[in-house]
């Protein structure tokens, strides 16, 4: 157990999860030509859809013309350099292991999705050890046909691992009735979406479904998602007794340093049947269905509850929330600490769960719900929640909340008001703490004098 959590044990008699925070991956070298995967530079296959020829050698001087031609070369490790030409590429189905696709000369655009496993996708991955980096995948013209930008897709008989989308710009058609996630993953362990920009998804921005362990969603900007911005669901309704793959639970989920704006019909971050999650350093602005939901996906069984989550140093702007900002529907060992909740009518709703709240900041007008019953501030604290939390107008904490700038101003009461839970940096990468103690929310205040 980390010493920083001693106060939680003293207050609540519970031991929080003890695990290291993830580091956002830096895949290989630069996106302008450095190494990016397990192949050496000399073996790179070059693709140029203006100057290339599929009968060519595939070198920088003699590139092939499309991704399919590059993927068909050999059967070992493939490092593919996709050249930005200003002309859109067709997508591809990646069905072999050890593939890197790295954009060079700018950010190449893939704008013609292809059908893989009966799904219309920009890049489809059913393989392990895959990197997709510094690309644009634009499916905005594909309205109402359930197109997706990136799909990592294992199967119950053949799961996959170590697939990563890094610095990908994914553009969707906007919210539609079909509601497919723009970037999704299923049965893929050790996989991640990092430093991506995801805009105008039909459904969720980034979505992980089914059993997936050790997954990371970090450093992304997700804007205007038709459903929630981030979803991770172990799919307990589809669990098979005794099946280690389809057990209905995801373990080791890292949701760190994301900016989420205008999330649609589901909570901005929804974790269902998840164990040992870290929701740290995120900013949520514009989430009618609330900022965060931890639950069992409605199956009503303790086995599939969400346990041992650390929710820390987030800034949740809930002035537009029609649902509670933070909802915990089941599970034990969940810790909600060092967060700022701006403008929520109902700041927190706990039902059938054992959870620790403290060292947060809420509005004086905020109310609470516990096991279906409304609670005032005094009643909430009498239940043991938020004993050391700030109750103060939070709008004055920020440089320009209306303009989306949630950095703290020098007079913010959130400065030095937090407790150390092992978070070493803020959303900008600034070291914590800068003062006598850590600050609440996603950003650490820097005193420039």
PDB file of C-alpha atoms in Angstrom, residues 113-349:
ATOM      1  CA  UNK A 113     -12.921   2.679 -45.747  1.00  0.00           C
ATOM      2  CA  UNK A 114     -12.930  -0.991 -46.668  1.00  0.00           C
ATOM      3  CA  UNK A 115     -15.024  -3.960 -45.571  1.00  0.00           C
ATOM      4  CA  UNK A 116     -13.289  -6.237 -43.055  1.00  0.00           C
ATOM      5  CA  UNK A 117     -15.208  -8.934 -41.194  1.00  0.00           C
ATOM      6  CA  UNK A 118     -18.449  -7.392 -42.507  1.00  0.00           C
ATOM      7  CA  UNK A 119     -17.553  -3.983 -41.047  1.00  0.00           C
ATOM      8  CA  UNK A 120     -16.772  -0.784 -42.926  1.00  0.00           C
ATOM      9  CA  UNK A 121     -13.505   0.451 -41.428  1.00  0.00           C
ATOM     10  CA  UNK A 122     -10.614   2.760 -42.205  1.00  0.00           C
ATOM     11  CA  UNK A 123      -8.054   0.457 -40.569  1.00  0.00           C
ATOM     12  CA  UNK A 124      -9.114  -2.920 -39.176  1.00  0.00           C
ATOM     13  CA  UNK A 125      -6.689  -4.887 -37.004  1.00  0.00           C
ATOM     14  CA  UNK A 126      -7.027  -8.581 -36.226  1.00  0.00           C
ATOM     15  CA  UNK A 127      -3.398  -9.135 -35.297  1.00  0.00           C
ATOM     16  CA  UNK A 128      -0.971  -8.533 -32.445  1.00  0.00           C
ATOM     17  CA  UNK A 129       1.955  -6.120 -32.137  1.00  0.00           C
ATOM     18  CA  UNK A 130       0.517  -3.457 -34.422  1.00  0.00           C
ATOM     19  CA  UNK A 131       1.225   0.299 -34.420  1.00  0.00           C
ATOM     20  CA  UNK A 132      -0.809   2.899 -36.292  1.00  0.00           C
ATOM     21  CA  UNK A 133       0.871   6.283 -35.950  1.00  0.00           C
ATOM     22  CA  UNK A 134       0.602   9.837 -37.262  1.00  0.00           C
ATOM     23  CA  UNK A 135      -2.336   9.220 -39.591  1.00  0.00           C
ATOM     24  CA  UNK A 136      -5.614  10.892 -40.505  1.00  0.00           C
ATOM     25  CA  UNK A 137      -8.604   8.613 -40.976  1.00  0.00           C
ATOM     26  CA  UNK A 138     -11.570  10.517 -42.364  1.00  0.00           C
ATOM     27  CA  UNK A 139     -14.878   8.665 -42.646  1.00  0.00           C
ATOM     28  CA  UNK A 140     -17.006  11.802 -42.409  1.00  0.00           C
ATOM     29  CA  UNK A 141     -18.586  11.159 -45.817  1.00  0.00           C
ATOM     30  CA  UNK A 142     -19.926   7.774 -44.678  1.00  0.00           C
ATOM     31  CA  UNK A 143     -23.141   8.868 -42.985  1.00  0.00           C
ATOM     32  CA  UNK A 144     -25.478   6.298 -41.443  1.00  0.00           C
ATOM     33  CA  UNK A 145     -23.589   3.199 -42.639  1.00  0.00           C
ATOM     34  CA  UNK A 146     -21.885   2.325 -39.334  1.00  0.00           C
ATOM     35  CA  UNK A 147     -18.409   3.136 -40.621  1.00  0.00           C
ATOM     36  CA  UNK A 148     -15.529   3.322 -38.140  1.00  0.00           C
ATOM     37  CA  UNK A 149     -12.063   4.793 -38.285  1.00  0.00           C
ATOM     38  CA  UNK A 150     -10.085   2.158 -36.341  1.00  0.00           C
ATOM     39  CA  UNK A 151     -11.127  -1.254 -35.033  1.00  0.00           C
ATOM     40  CA  UNK A 152      -8.965  -3.630 -33.000  1.00  0.00           C
ATOM     41  CA  UNK A 153     -10.848  -6.929 -33.104  1.00  0.00           C
ATOM     42  CA  UNK A 154      -9.857 -10.194 -31.497  1.00  0.00           C
ATOM     43  CA  UNK A 155     -12.145 -13.218 -31.332  1.00  0.00           C
ATOM     44  CA  UNK A 156     -12.947 -15.586 -28.462  1.00  0.00           C
ATOM     45  CA  UNK A 157     -10.849 -18.256 -30.166  1.00  0.00           C
ATOM     46  CA  UNK A 158      -8.022 -15.901 -31.102  1.00  0.00           C
ATOM     47  CA  UNK A 159      -7.593 -12.837 -28.917  1.00  0.00           C
ATOM     48  CA  UNK A 160      -5.059 -10.198 -29.873  1.00  0.00           C
ATOM     49  CA  UNK A 161      -2.595  -8.073 -27.908  1.00  0.00           C
ATOM     50  CA  UNK A 162      -0.361  -5.017 -28.117  1.00  0.00           C
ATOM     51  CA  UNK A 163      -2.222  -3.002 -30.755  1.00  0.00           C
ATOM     52  CA  UNK A 164      -1.859   0.768 -30.539  1.00  0.00           C
ATOM     53  CA  UNK A 165      -3.226   3.831 -32.308  1.00  0.00           C
ATOM     54  CA  UNK A 166      -0.898   6.752 -31.611  1.00  0.00           C
ATOM     55  CA  UNK A 167      -1.415  10.349 -32.763  1.00  0.00           C
ATOM     56  CA  UNK A 168      -4.282   9.468 -35.102  1.00  0.00           C
ATOM     57  CA  UNK A 169      -6.774  12.104 -36.251  1.00  0.00           C
ATOM     58  CA  UNK A 170     -10.135  10.335 -36.618  1.00  0.00           C
ATOM     59  CA  UNK A 171     -13.014  12.232 -38.241  1.00  0.00           C
ATOM     60  CA  UNK A 172     -16.555  10.872 -38.229  1.00  0.00           C
ATOM     61  CA  UNK A 173     -19.888  11.871 -39.777  1.00  0.00           C
ATOM     62  CA  UNK A 174     -21.477  13.116 -36.551  1.00  0.00           C
ATOM     63  CA  UNK A 175     -24.201  11.634 -34.379  1.00  0.00           C
ATOM     64  CA  UNK A 176     -26.585   9.271 -36.179  1.00  0.00           C
ATOM     65  CA  UNK A 177     -29.102   6.650 -35.139  1.00  0.00           C
ATOM     66  CA  UNK A 178     -26.659   3.800 -35.835  1.00  0.00           C
ATOM     67  CA  UNK A 179     -24.359   5.095 -33.119  1.00  0.00           C
ATOM     68  CA  UNK A 180     -21.117   3.194 -33.819  1.00  0.00           C
ATOM     69  CA  UNK A 181     -17.924   4.111 -31.993  1.00  0.00           C
ATOM     70  CA  UNK A 182     -15.376   5.912 -34.136  1.00  0.00           C
ATOM     71  CA  UNK A 183     -12.451   4.016 -32.574  1.00  0.00           C
ATOM     72  CA  UNK A 184     -13.085   0.674 -30.887  1.00  0.00           C
ATOM     73  CA  UNK A 185     -11.412  -2.405 -29.466  1.00  0.00           C
ATOM     74  CA  UNK A 186     -12.614  -5.888 -28.550  1.00  0.00           C
ATOM     75  CA  UNK A 187     -10.723  -8.797 -26.998  1.00  0.00           C
ATOM     76  CA  UNK A 188      -7.418  -6.953 -27.276  1.00  0.00           C
ATOM     77  CA  UNK A 189      -5.205  -6.912 -24.181  1.00  0.00           C
ATOM     78  CA  UNK A 190      -2.384  -4.458 -23.621  1.00  0.00           C
ATOM     79  CA  UNK A 191      -3.865  -2.224 -26.305  1.00  0.00           C
ATOM     80  CA  UNK A 192      -4.220   1.548 -26.406  1.00  0.00           C
ATOM     81  CA  UNK A 193      -5.461   4.718 -28.043  1.00  0.00           C
ATOM     82  CA  UNK A 194      -3.032   7.519 -27.210  1.00  0.00           C
ATOM     83  CA  UNK A 195      -2.631  11.150 -28.239  1.00  0.00           C
ATOM     84  CA  UNK A 196      -5.438  10.801 -30.762  1.00  0.00           C
ATOM     85  CA  UNK A 197      -7.939  13.467 -31.795  1.00  0.00           C
ATOM     86  CA  UNK A 198     -11.416  12.014 -32.269  1.00  0.00           C
ATOM     87  CA  UNK A 199     -14.161  14.228 -33.670  1.00  0.00           C
ATOM     88  CA  UNK A 200     -17.813  13.804 -34.601  1.00  0.00           C
ATOM     89  CA  UNK A 201     -18.307  10.139 -33.780  1.00  0.00           C
ATOM     90  CA  UNK A 202     -21.678   8.597 -34.600  1.00  0.00           C
ATOM     91  CA  UNK A 203     -21.626   6.908 -31.199  1.00  0.00           C
ATOM     92  CA  UNK A 204     -18.842   6.756 -28.625  1.00  0.00           C
ATOM     93  CA  UNK A 205     -15.529   8.398 -29.365  1.00  0.00           C
ATOM     94  CA  UNK A 206     -13.374   5.526 -28.033  1.00  0.00           C
ATOM     95  CA  UNK A 207     -14.962   2.270 -26.929  1.00  0.00           C
ATOM     96  CA  UNK A 208     -13.543  -0.970 -25.475  1.00  0.00           C
ATOM     97  CA  UNK A 209     -15.965  -3.918 -25.364  1.00  0.00           C
ATOM     98  CA  UNK A 210     -15.594  -7.432 -23.919  1.00  0.00           C
ATOM     99  CA  UNK A 211     -12.790  -8.764 -21.704  1.00  0.00           C
ATOM    100  CA  UNK A 212      -9.643  -6.684 -22.240  1.00  0.00           C
ATOM    101  CA  UNK A 213      -6.870  -6.299 -19.680  1.00  0.00           C
ATOM    102  CA  UNK A 214      -4.187  -3.633 -19.266  1.00  0.00           C
ATOM    103  CA  UNK A 215      -5.680  -1.122 -21.671  1.00  0.00           C
ATOM    104  CA  UNK A 216      -4.810   2.555 -21.962  1.00  0.00           C
ATOM    105  CA  UNK A 217      -6.789   5.559 -23.193  1.00  0.00           C
ATOM    106  CA  UNK A 218      -4.437   8.480 -22.651  1.00  0.00           C
ATOM    107  CA  UNK A 219      -3.694  11.947 -23.938  1.00  0.00           C
ATOM    108  CA  UNK A 220      -6.621  12.020 -26.353  1.00  0.00           C
ATOM    109  CA  UNK A 221      -8.945  14.856 -27.339  1.00  0.00           C
ATOM    110  CA  UNK A 222     -12.490  13.688 -28.049  1.00  0.00           C
ATOM    111  CA  UNK A 223     -15.011  16.211 -29.346  1.00  0.00           C
ATOM    112  CA  UNK A 224     -18.689  15.974 -30.266  1.00  0.00           C
ATOM    113  CA  UNK A 225     -19.364  12.286 -29.704  1.00  0.00           C
ATOM    114  CA  UNK A 226     -22.876  11.048 -30.416  1.00  0.00           C
ATOM    115  CA  UNK A 227     -22.788   8.848 -27.312  1.00  0.00           C
ATOM    116  CA  UNK A 228     -20.321   8.959 -24.415  1.00  0.00           C
ATOM    117  CA  UNK A 229     -16.771  10.006 -25.161  1.00  0.00           C
ATOM    118  CA  UNK A 230     -15.082   6.954 -23.552  1.00  0.00           C
ATOM    119  CA  UNK A 231     -16.598   3.569 -22.763  1.00  0.00           C
ATOM    120  CA  UNK A 232     -15.070   0.411 -21.306  1.00  0.00           C
ATOM    121  CA  UNK A 233     -17.455  -2.498 -20.842  1.00  0.00           C
ATOM    122  CA  UNK A 234     -16.446  -6.019 -19.838  1.00  0.00           C
ATOM    123  CA  UNK A 235     -19.800  -7.190 -21.282  1.00  0.00           C
ATOM    124  CA  UNK A 236     -21.049  -9.138 -18.255  1.00  0.00           C
ATOM    125  CA  UNK A 237     -24.304  -9.980 -20.030  1.00  0.00           C
ATOM    126  CA  UNK A 238     -22.293 -12.147 -22.443  1.00  0.00           C
ATOM    127  CA  UNK A 239     -20.086 -13.797 -19.798  1.00  0.00           C
ATOM    128  CA  UNK A 240     -19.536 -17.549 -19.997  1.00  0.00           C
ATOM    129  CA  UNK A 241     -19.016 -19.409 -16.723  1.00  0.00           C
ATOM    130  CA  UNK A 242     -15.503 -20.870 -16.549  1.00  0.00           C
ATOM    131  CA  UNK A 243     -14.338 -19.070 -19.704  1.00  0.00           C
ATOM    132  CA  UNK A 244     -11.178 -17.043 -19.032  1.00  0.00           C
ATOM    133  CA  UNK A 245     -11.730 -15.008 -22.196  1.00  0.00           C
ATOM    134  CA  UNK A 246     -15.452 -14.281 -21.998  1.00  0.00           C
ATOM    135  CA  UNK A 247     -15.527 -13.721 -18.241  1.00  0.00           C
ATOM    136  CA  UNK A 248     -17.321 -10.374 -18.520  1.00  0.00           C
ATOM    137  CA  UNK A 249     -14.614  -8.357 -16.732  1.00  0.00           C
ATOM    138  CA  UNK A 250     -11.845  -5.985 -17.839  1.00  0.00           C
ATOM    139  CA  UNK A 251      -8.876  -5.443 -15.524  1.00  0.00           C
ATOM    140  CA  UNK A 252      -6.261  -2.724 -15.398  1.00  0.00           C
ATOM    141  CA  UNK A 253      -7.869   0.190 -17.256  1.00  0.00           C
ATOM    142  CA  UNK A 254      -5.968   3.476 -17.539  1.00  0.00           C
ATOM    143  CA  UNK A 255      -7.945   6.570 -18.591  1.00  0.00           C
ATOM    144  CA  UNK A 256      -5.448   9.368 -18.159  1.00  0.00           C
ATOM    145  CA  UNK A 257      -4.994  12.969 -19.331  1.00  0.00           C
ATOM    146  CA  UNK A 258      -7.847  13.137 -21.838  1.00  0.00           C
ATOM    147  CA  UNK A 259      -9.827  16.202 -22.910  1.00  0.00           C
ATOM    148  CA  UNK A 260     -13.477  15.328 -23.507  1.00  0.00           C
ATOM    149  CA  UNK A 261     -15.820  17.909 -25.006  1.00  0.00           C
ATOM    150  CA  UNK A 262     -19.506  17.635 -25.934  1.00  0.00           C
ATOM    151  CA  UNK A 263     -20.101  13.999 -25.080  1.00  0.00           C
ATOM    152  CA  UNK A 264     -23.553  12.842 -26.146  1.00  0.00           C
ATOM    153  CA  UNK A 265     -26.248  10.538 -24.832  1.00  0.00           C
ATOM    154  CA  UNK A 266     -24.186   8.436 -22.398  1.00  0.00           C
ATOM    155  CA  UNK A 267     -21.919   9.469 -19.512  1.00  0.00           C
ATOM    156  CA  UNK A 268     -18.703  11.036 -20.745  1.00  0.00           C
ATOM    157  CA  UNK A 269     -16.743   8.153 -19.160  1.00  0.00           C
ATOM    158  CA  UNK A 270     -18.623   4.902 -18.556  1.00  0.00           C
ATOM    159  CA  UNK A 271     -16.865   1.940 -16.935  1.00  0.00           C
ATOM    160  CA  UNK A 272     -18.913  -1.250 -16.639  1.00  0.00           C
ATOM    161  CA  UNK A 273     -17.608  -4.426 -15.006  1.00  0.00           C
ATOM    162  CA  UNK A 274     -14.101  -3.017 -14.691  1.00  0.00           C
ATOM    163  CA  UNK A 275     -11.465  -3.781 -12.053  1.00  0.00           C
ATOM    164  CA  UNK A 276      -8.513  -1.616 -11.008  1.00  0.00           C
ATOM    165  CA  UNK A 277      -9.269   1.383 -13.197  1.00  0.00           C
ATOM    166  CA  UNK A 278      -7.449   4.694 -13.048  1.00  0.00           C
ATOM    167  CA  UNK A 279      -9.413   7.742 -14.177  1.00  0.00           C
ATOM    168  CA  UNK A 280      -6.847  10.475 -13.668  1.00  0.00           C
ATOM    169  CA  UNK A 281      -6.189  13.983 -14.953  1.00  0.00           C
ATOM    170  CA  UNK A 282      -9.103  14.244 -17.370  1.00  0.00           C
ATOM    171  CA  UNK A 283     -11.186  17.288 -18.276  1.00  0.00           C
ATOM    172  CA  UNK A 284     -14.846  16.766 -19.155  1.00  0.00           C
ATOM    173  CA  UNK A 285     -16.869  19.684 -20.532  1.00  0.00           C
ATOM    174  CA  UNK A 286     -20.346  19.208 -21.922  1.00  0.00           C
ATOM    175  CA  UNK A 287     -21.846  15.905 -20.786  1.00  0.00           C
ATOM    176  CA  UNK A 288     -25.643  15.913 -20.415  1.00  0.00           C
ATOM    177  CA  UNK A 289     -25.613  12.356 -19.043  1.00  0.00           C
ATOM    178  CA  UNK A 290     -22.958  13.085 -16.437  1.00  0.00           C
ATOM    179  CA  UNK A 291     -19.184  12.948 -16.319  1.00  0.00           C
ATOM    180  CA  UNK A 292     -18.534   9.462 -14.880  1.00  0.00           C
ATOM    181  CA  UNK A 293     -20.466   6.246 -14.282  1.00  0.00           C
ATOM    182  CA  UNK A 294     -19.062   3.130 -12.598  1.00  0.00           C
ATOM    183  CA  UNK A 295     -21.482   0.199 -12.698  1.00  0.00           C
ATOM    184  CA  UNK A 296     -22.119  -3.446 -13.622  1.00  0.00           C
ATOM    185  CA  UNK A 297     -23.852  -2.641 -16.931  1.00  0.00           C
ATOM    186  CA  UNK A 298     -27.177  -3.275 -15.260  1.00  0.00           C
ATOM    187  CA  UNK A 299     -26.816  -7.029 -14.694  1.00  0.00           C
ATOM    188  CA  UNK A 300     -27.292  -6.644 -10.948  1.00  0.00           C
ATOM    189  CA  UNK A 301     -24.638  -9.163  -9.890  1.00  0.00           C
ATOM    190  CA  UNK A 302     -21.841  -8.270  -7.467  1.00  0.00           C
ATOM    191  CA  UNK A 303     -19.380 -10.384  -9.443  1.00  0.00           C
ATOM    192  CA  UNK A 304     -19.598  -7.881 -12.298  1.00  0.00           C
ATOM    193  CA  UNK A 305     -19.457  -4.666 -10.314  1.00  0.00           C
ATOM    194  CA  UNK A 306     -16.671  -2.157 -10.891  1.00  0.00           C
ATOM    195  CA  UNK A 307     -14.085  -2.470  -8.109  1.00  0.00           C
ATOM    196  CA  UNK A 308     -10.934  -0.684  -6.947  1.00  0.00           C
ATOM    197  CA  UNK A 309     -11.054   2.387  -9.173  1.00  0.00           C
ATOM    198  CA  UNK A 310      -9.007   5.483  -8.435  1.00  0.00           C
ATOM    199  CA  UNK A 311     -10.739   8.608  -9.759  1.00  0.00           C
ATOM    200  CA  UNK A 312      -8.385  11.499  -9.074  1.00  0.00           C
ATOM    201  CA  UNK A 313      -7.409  14.963 -10.274  1.00  0.00           C
ATOM    202  CA  UNK A 314     -10.192  15.322 -12.813  1.00  0.00           C
ATOM    203  CA  UNK A 315     -12.045  18.513 -13.687  1.00  0.00           C
ATOM    204  CA  UNK A 316     -15.699  17.809 -14.461  1.00  0.00           C
ATOM    205  CA  UNK A 317     -17.592  20.801 -15.879  1.00  0.00           C
ATOM    206  CA  UNK A 318     -21.139  19.676 -15.268  1.00  0.00           C
ATOM    207  CA  UNK A 319     -22.992  22.931 -15.793  1.00  0.00           C
ATOM    208  CA  UNK A 320     -24.866  21.228 -18.655  1.00  0.00           C
ATOM    209  CA  UNK A 321     -25.295  17.872 -16.906  1.00  0.00           C
ATOM    210  CA  UNK A 322     -28.845  16.579 -16.626  1.00  0.00           C
ATOM    211  CA  UNK A 323     -27.639  13.557 -14.632  1.00  0.00           C
ATOM    212  CA  UNK A 324     -25.365  13.384 -11.573  1.00  0.00           C
ATOM    213  CA  UNK A 325     -21.773  14.311 -12.271  1.00  0.00           C
ATOM    214  CA  UNK A 326     -20.371  11.153 -10.637  1.00  0.00           C
ATOM    215  CA  UNK A 327     -22.356   7.944 -10.254  1.00  0.00           C
ATOM    216  CA  UNK A 328     -21.126   4.786  -8.548  1.00  0.00           C
ATOM    217  CA  UNK A 329     -23.683   2.032  -8.900  1.00  0.00           C
ATOM    218  CA  UNK A 330     -21.929  -0.981  -7.421  1.00  0.00           C
ATOM    219  CA  UNK A 331     -18.638  -2.374  -6.194  1.00  0.00           C
ATOM    220  CA  UNK A 332     -16.172  -1.703  -3.410  1.00  0.00           C
ATOM    221  CA  UNK A 333     -12.719  -0.166  -3.093  1.00  0.00           C
ATOM    222  CA  UNK A 334     -13.478   2.815  -5.348  1.00  0.00           C
ATOM    223  CA  UNK A 335     -11.837   6.121  -4.384  1.00  0.00           C
ATOM    224  CA  UNK A 336     -12.967   9.541  -5.637  1.00  0.00           C
ATOM    225  CA  UNK A 337     -10.406  12.156  -4.599  1.00  0.00           C
ATOM    226  CA  UNK A 338      -8.820  15.479  -5.656  1.00  0.00           C
ATOM    227  CA  UNK A 339     -11.487  16.269  -8.261  1.00  0.00           C
ATOM    228  CA  UNK A 340     -13.287  19.525  -9.083  1.00  0.00           C
ATOM    229  CA  UNK A 341     -16.961  19.343 -10.036  1.00  0.00           C
ATOM    230  CA  UNK A 342     -18.246  22.556 -11.564  1.00  0.00           C
ATOM    231  CA  UNK A 343     -21.932  23.405 -11.621  1.00  0.00           C
ATOM    232  CA  UNK A 344     -23.531  20.016 -11.024  1.00  0.00           C
ATOM    233  CA  UNK A 345     -27.073  19.965  -9.638  1.00  0.00           C
ATOM    234  CA  UNK A 346     -26.345  16.503  -8.232  1.00  0.00           C
ATOM    235  CA  UNK A 347     -22.618  16.141  -7.591  1.00  0.00           C
ATOM    236  CA  UNK A 348     -22.554  12.460  -6.629  1.00  0.00           C
ATOM    237  CA  UNK A 349     -24.953   9.511  -6.629  1.00  0.00           C
TER     238      UNK A 349
END
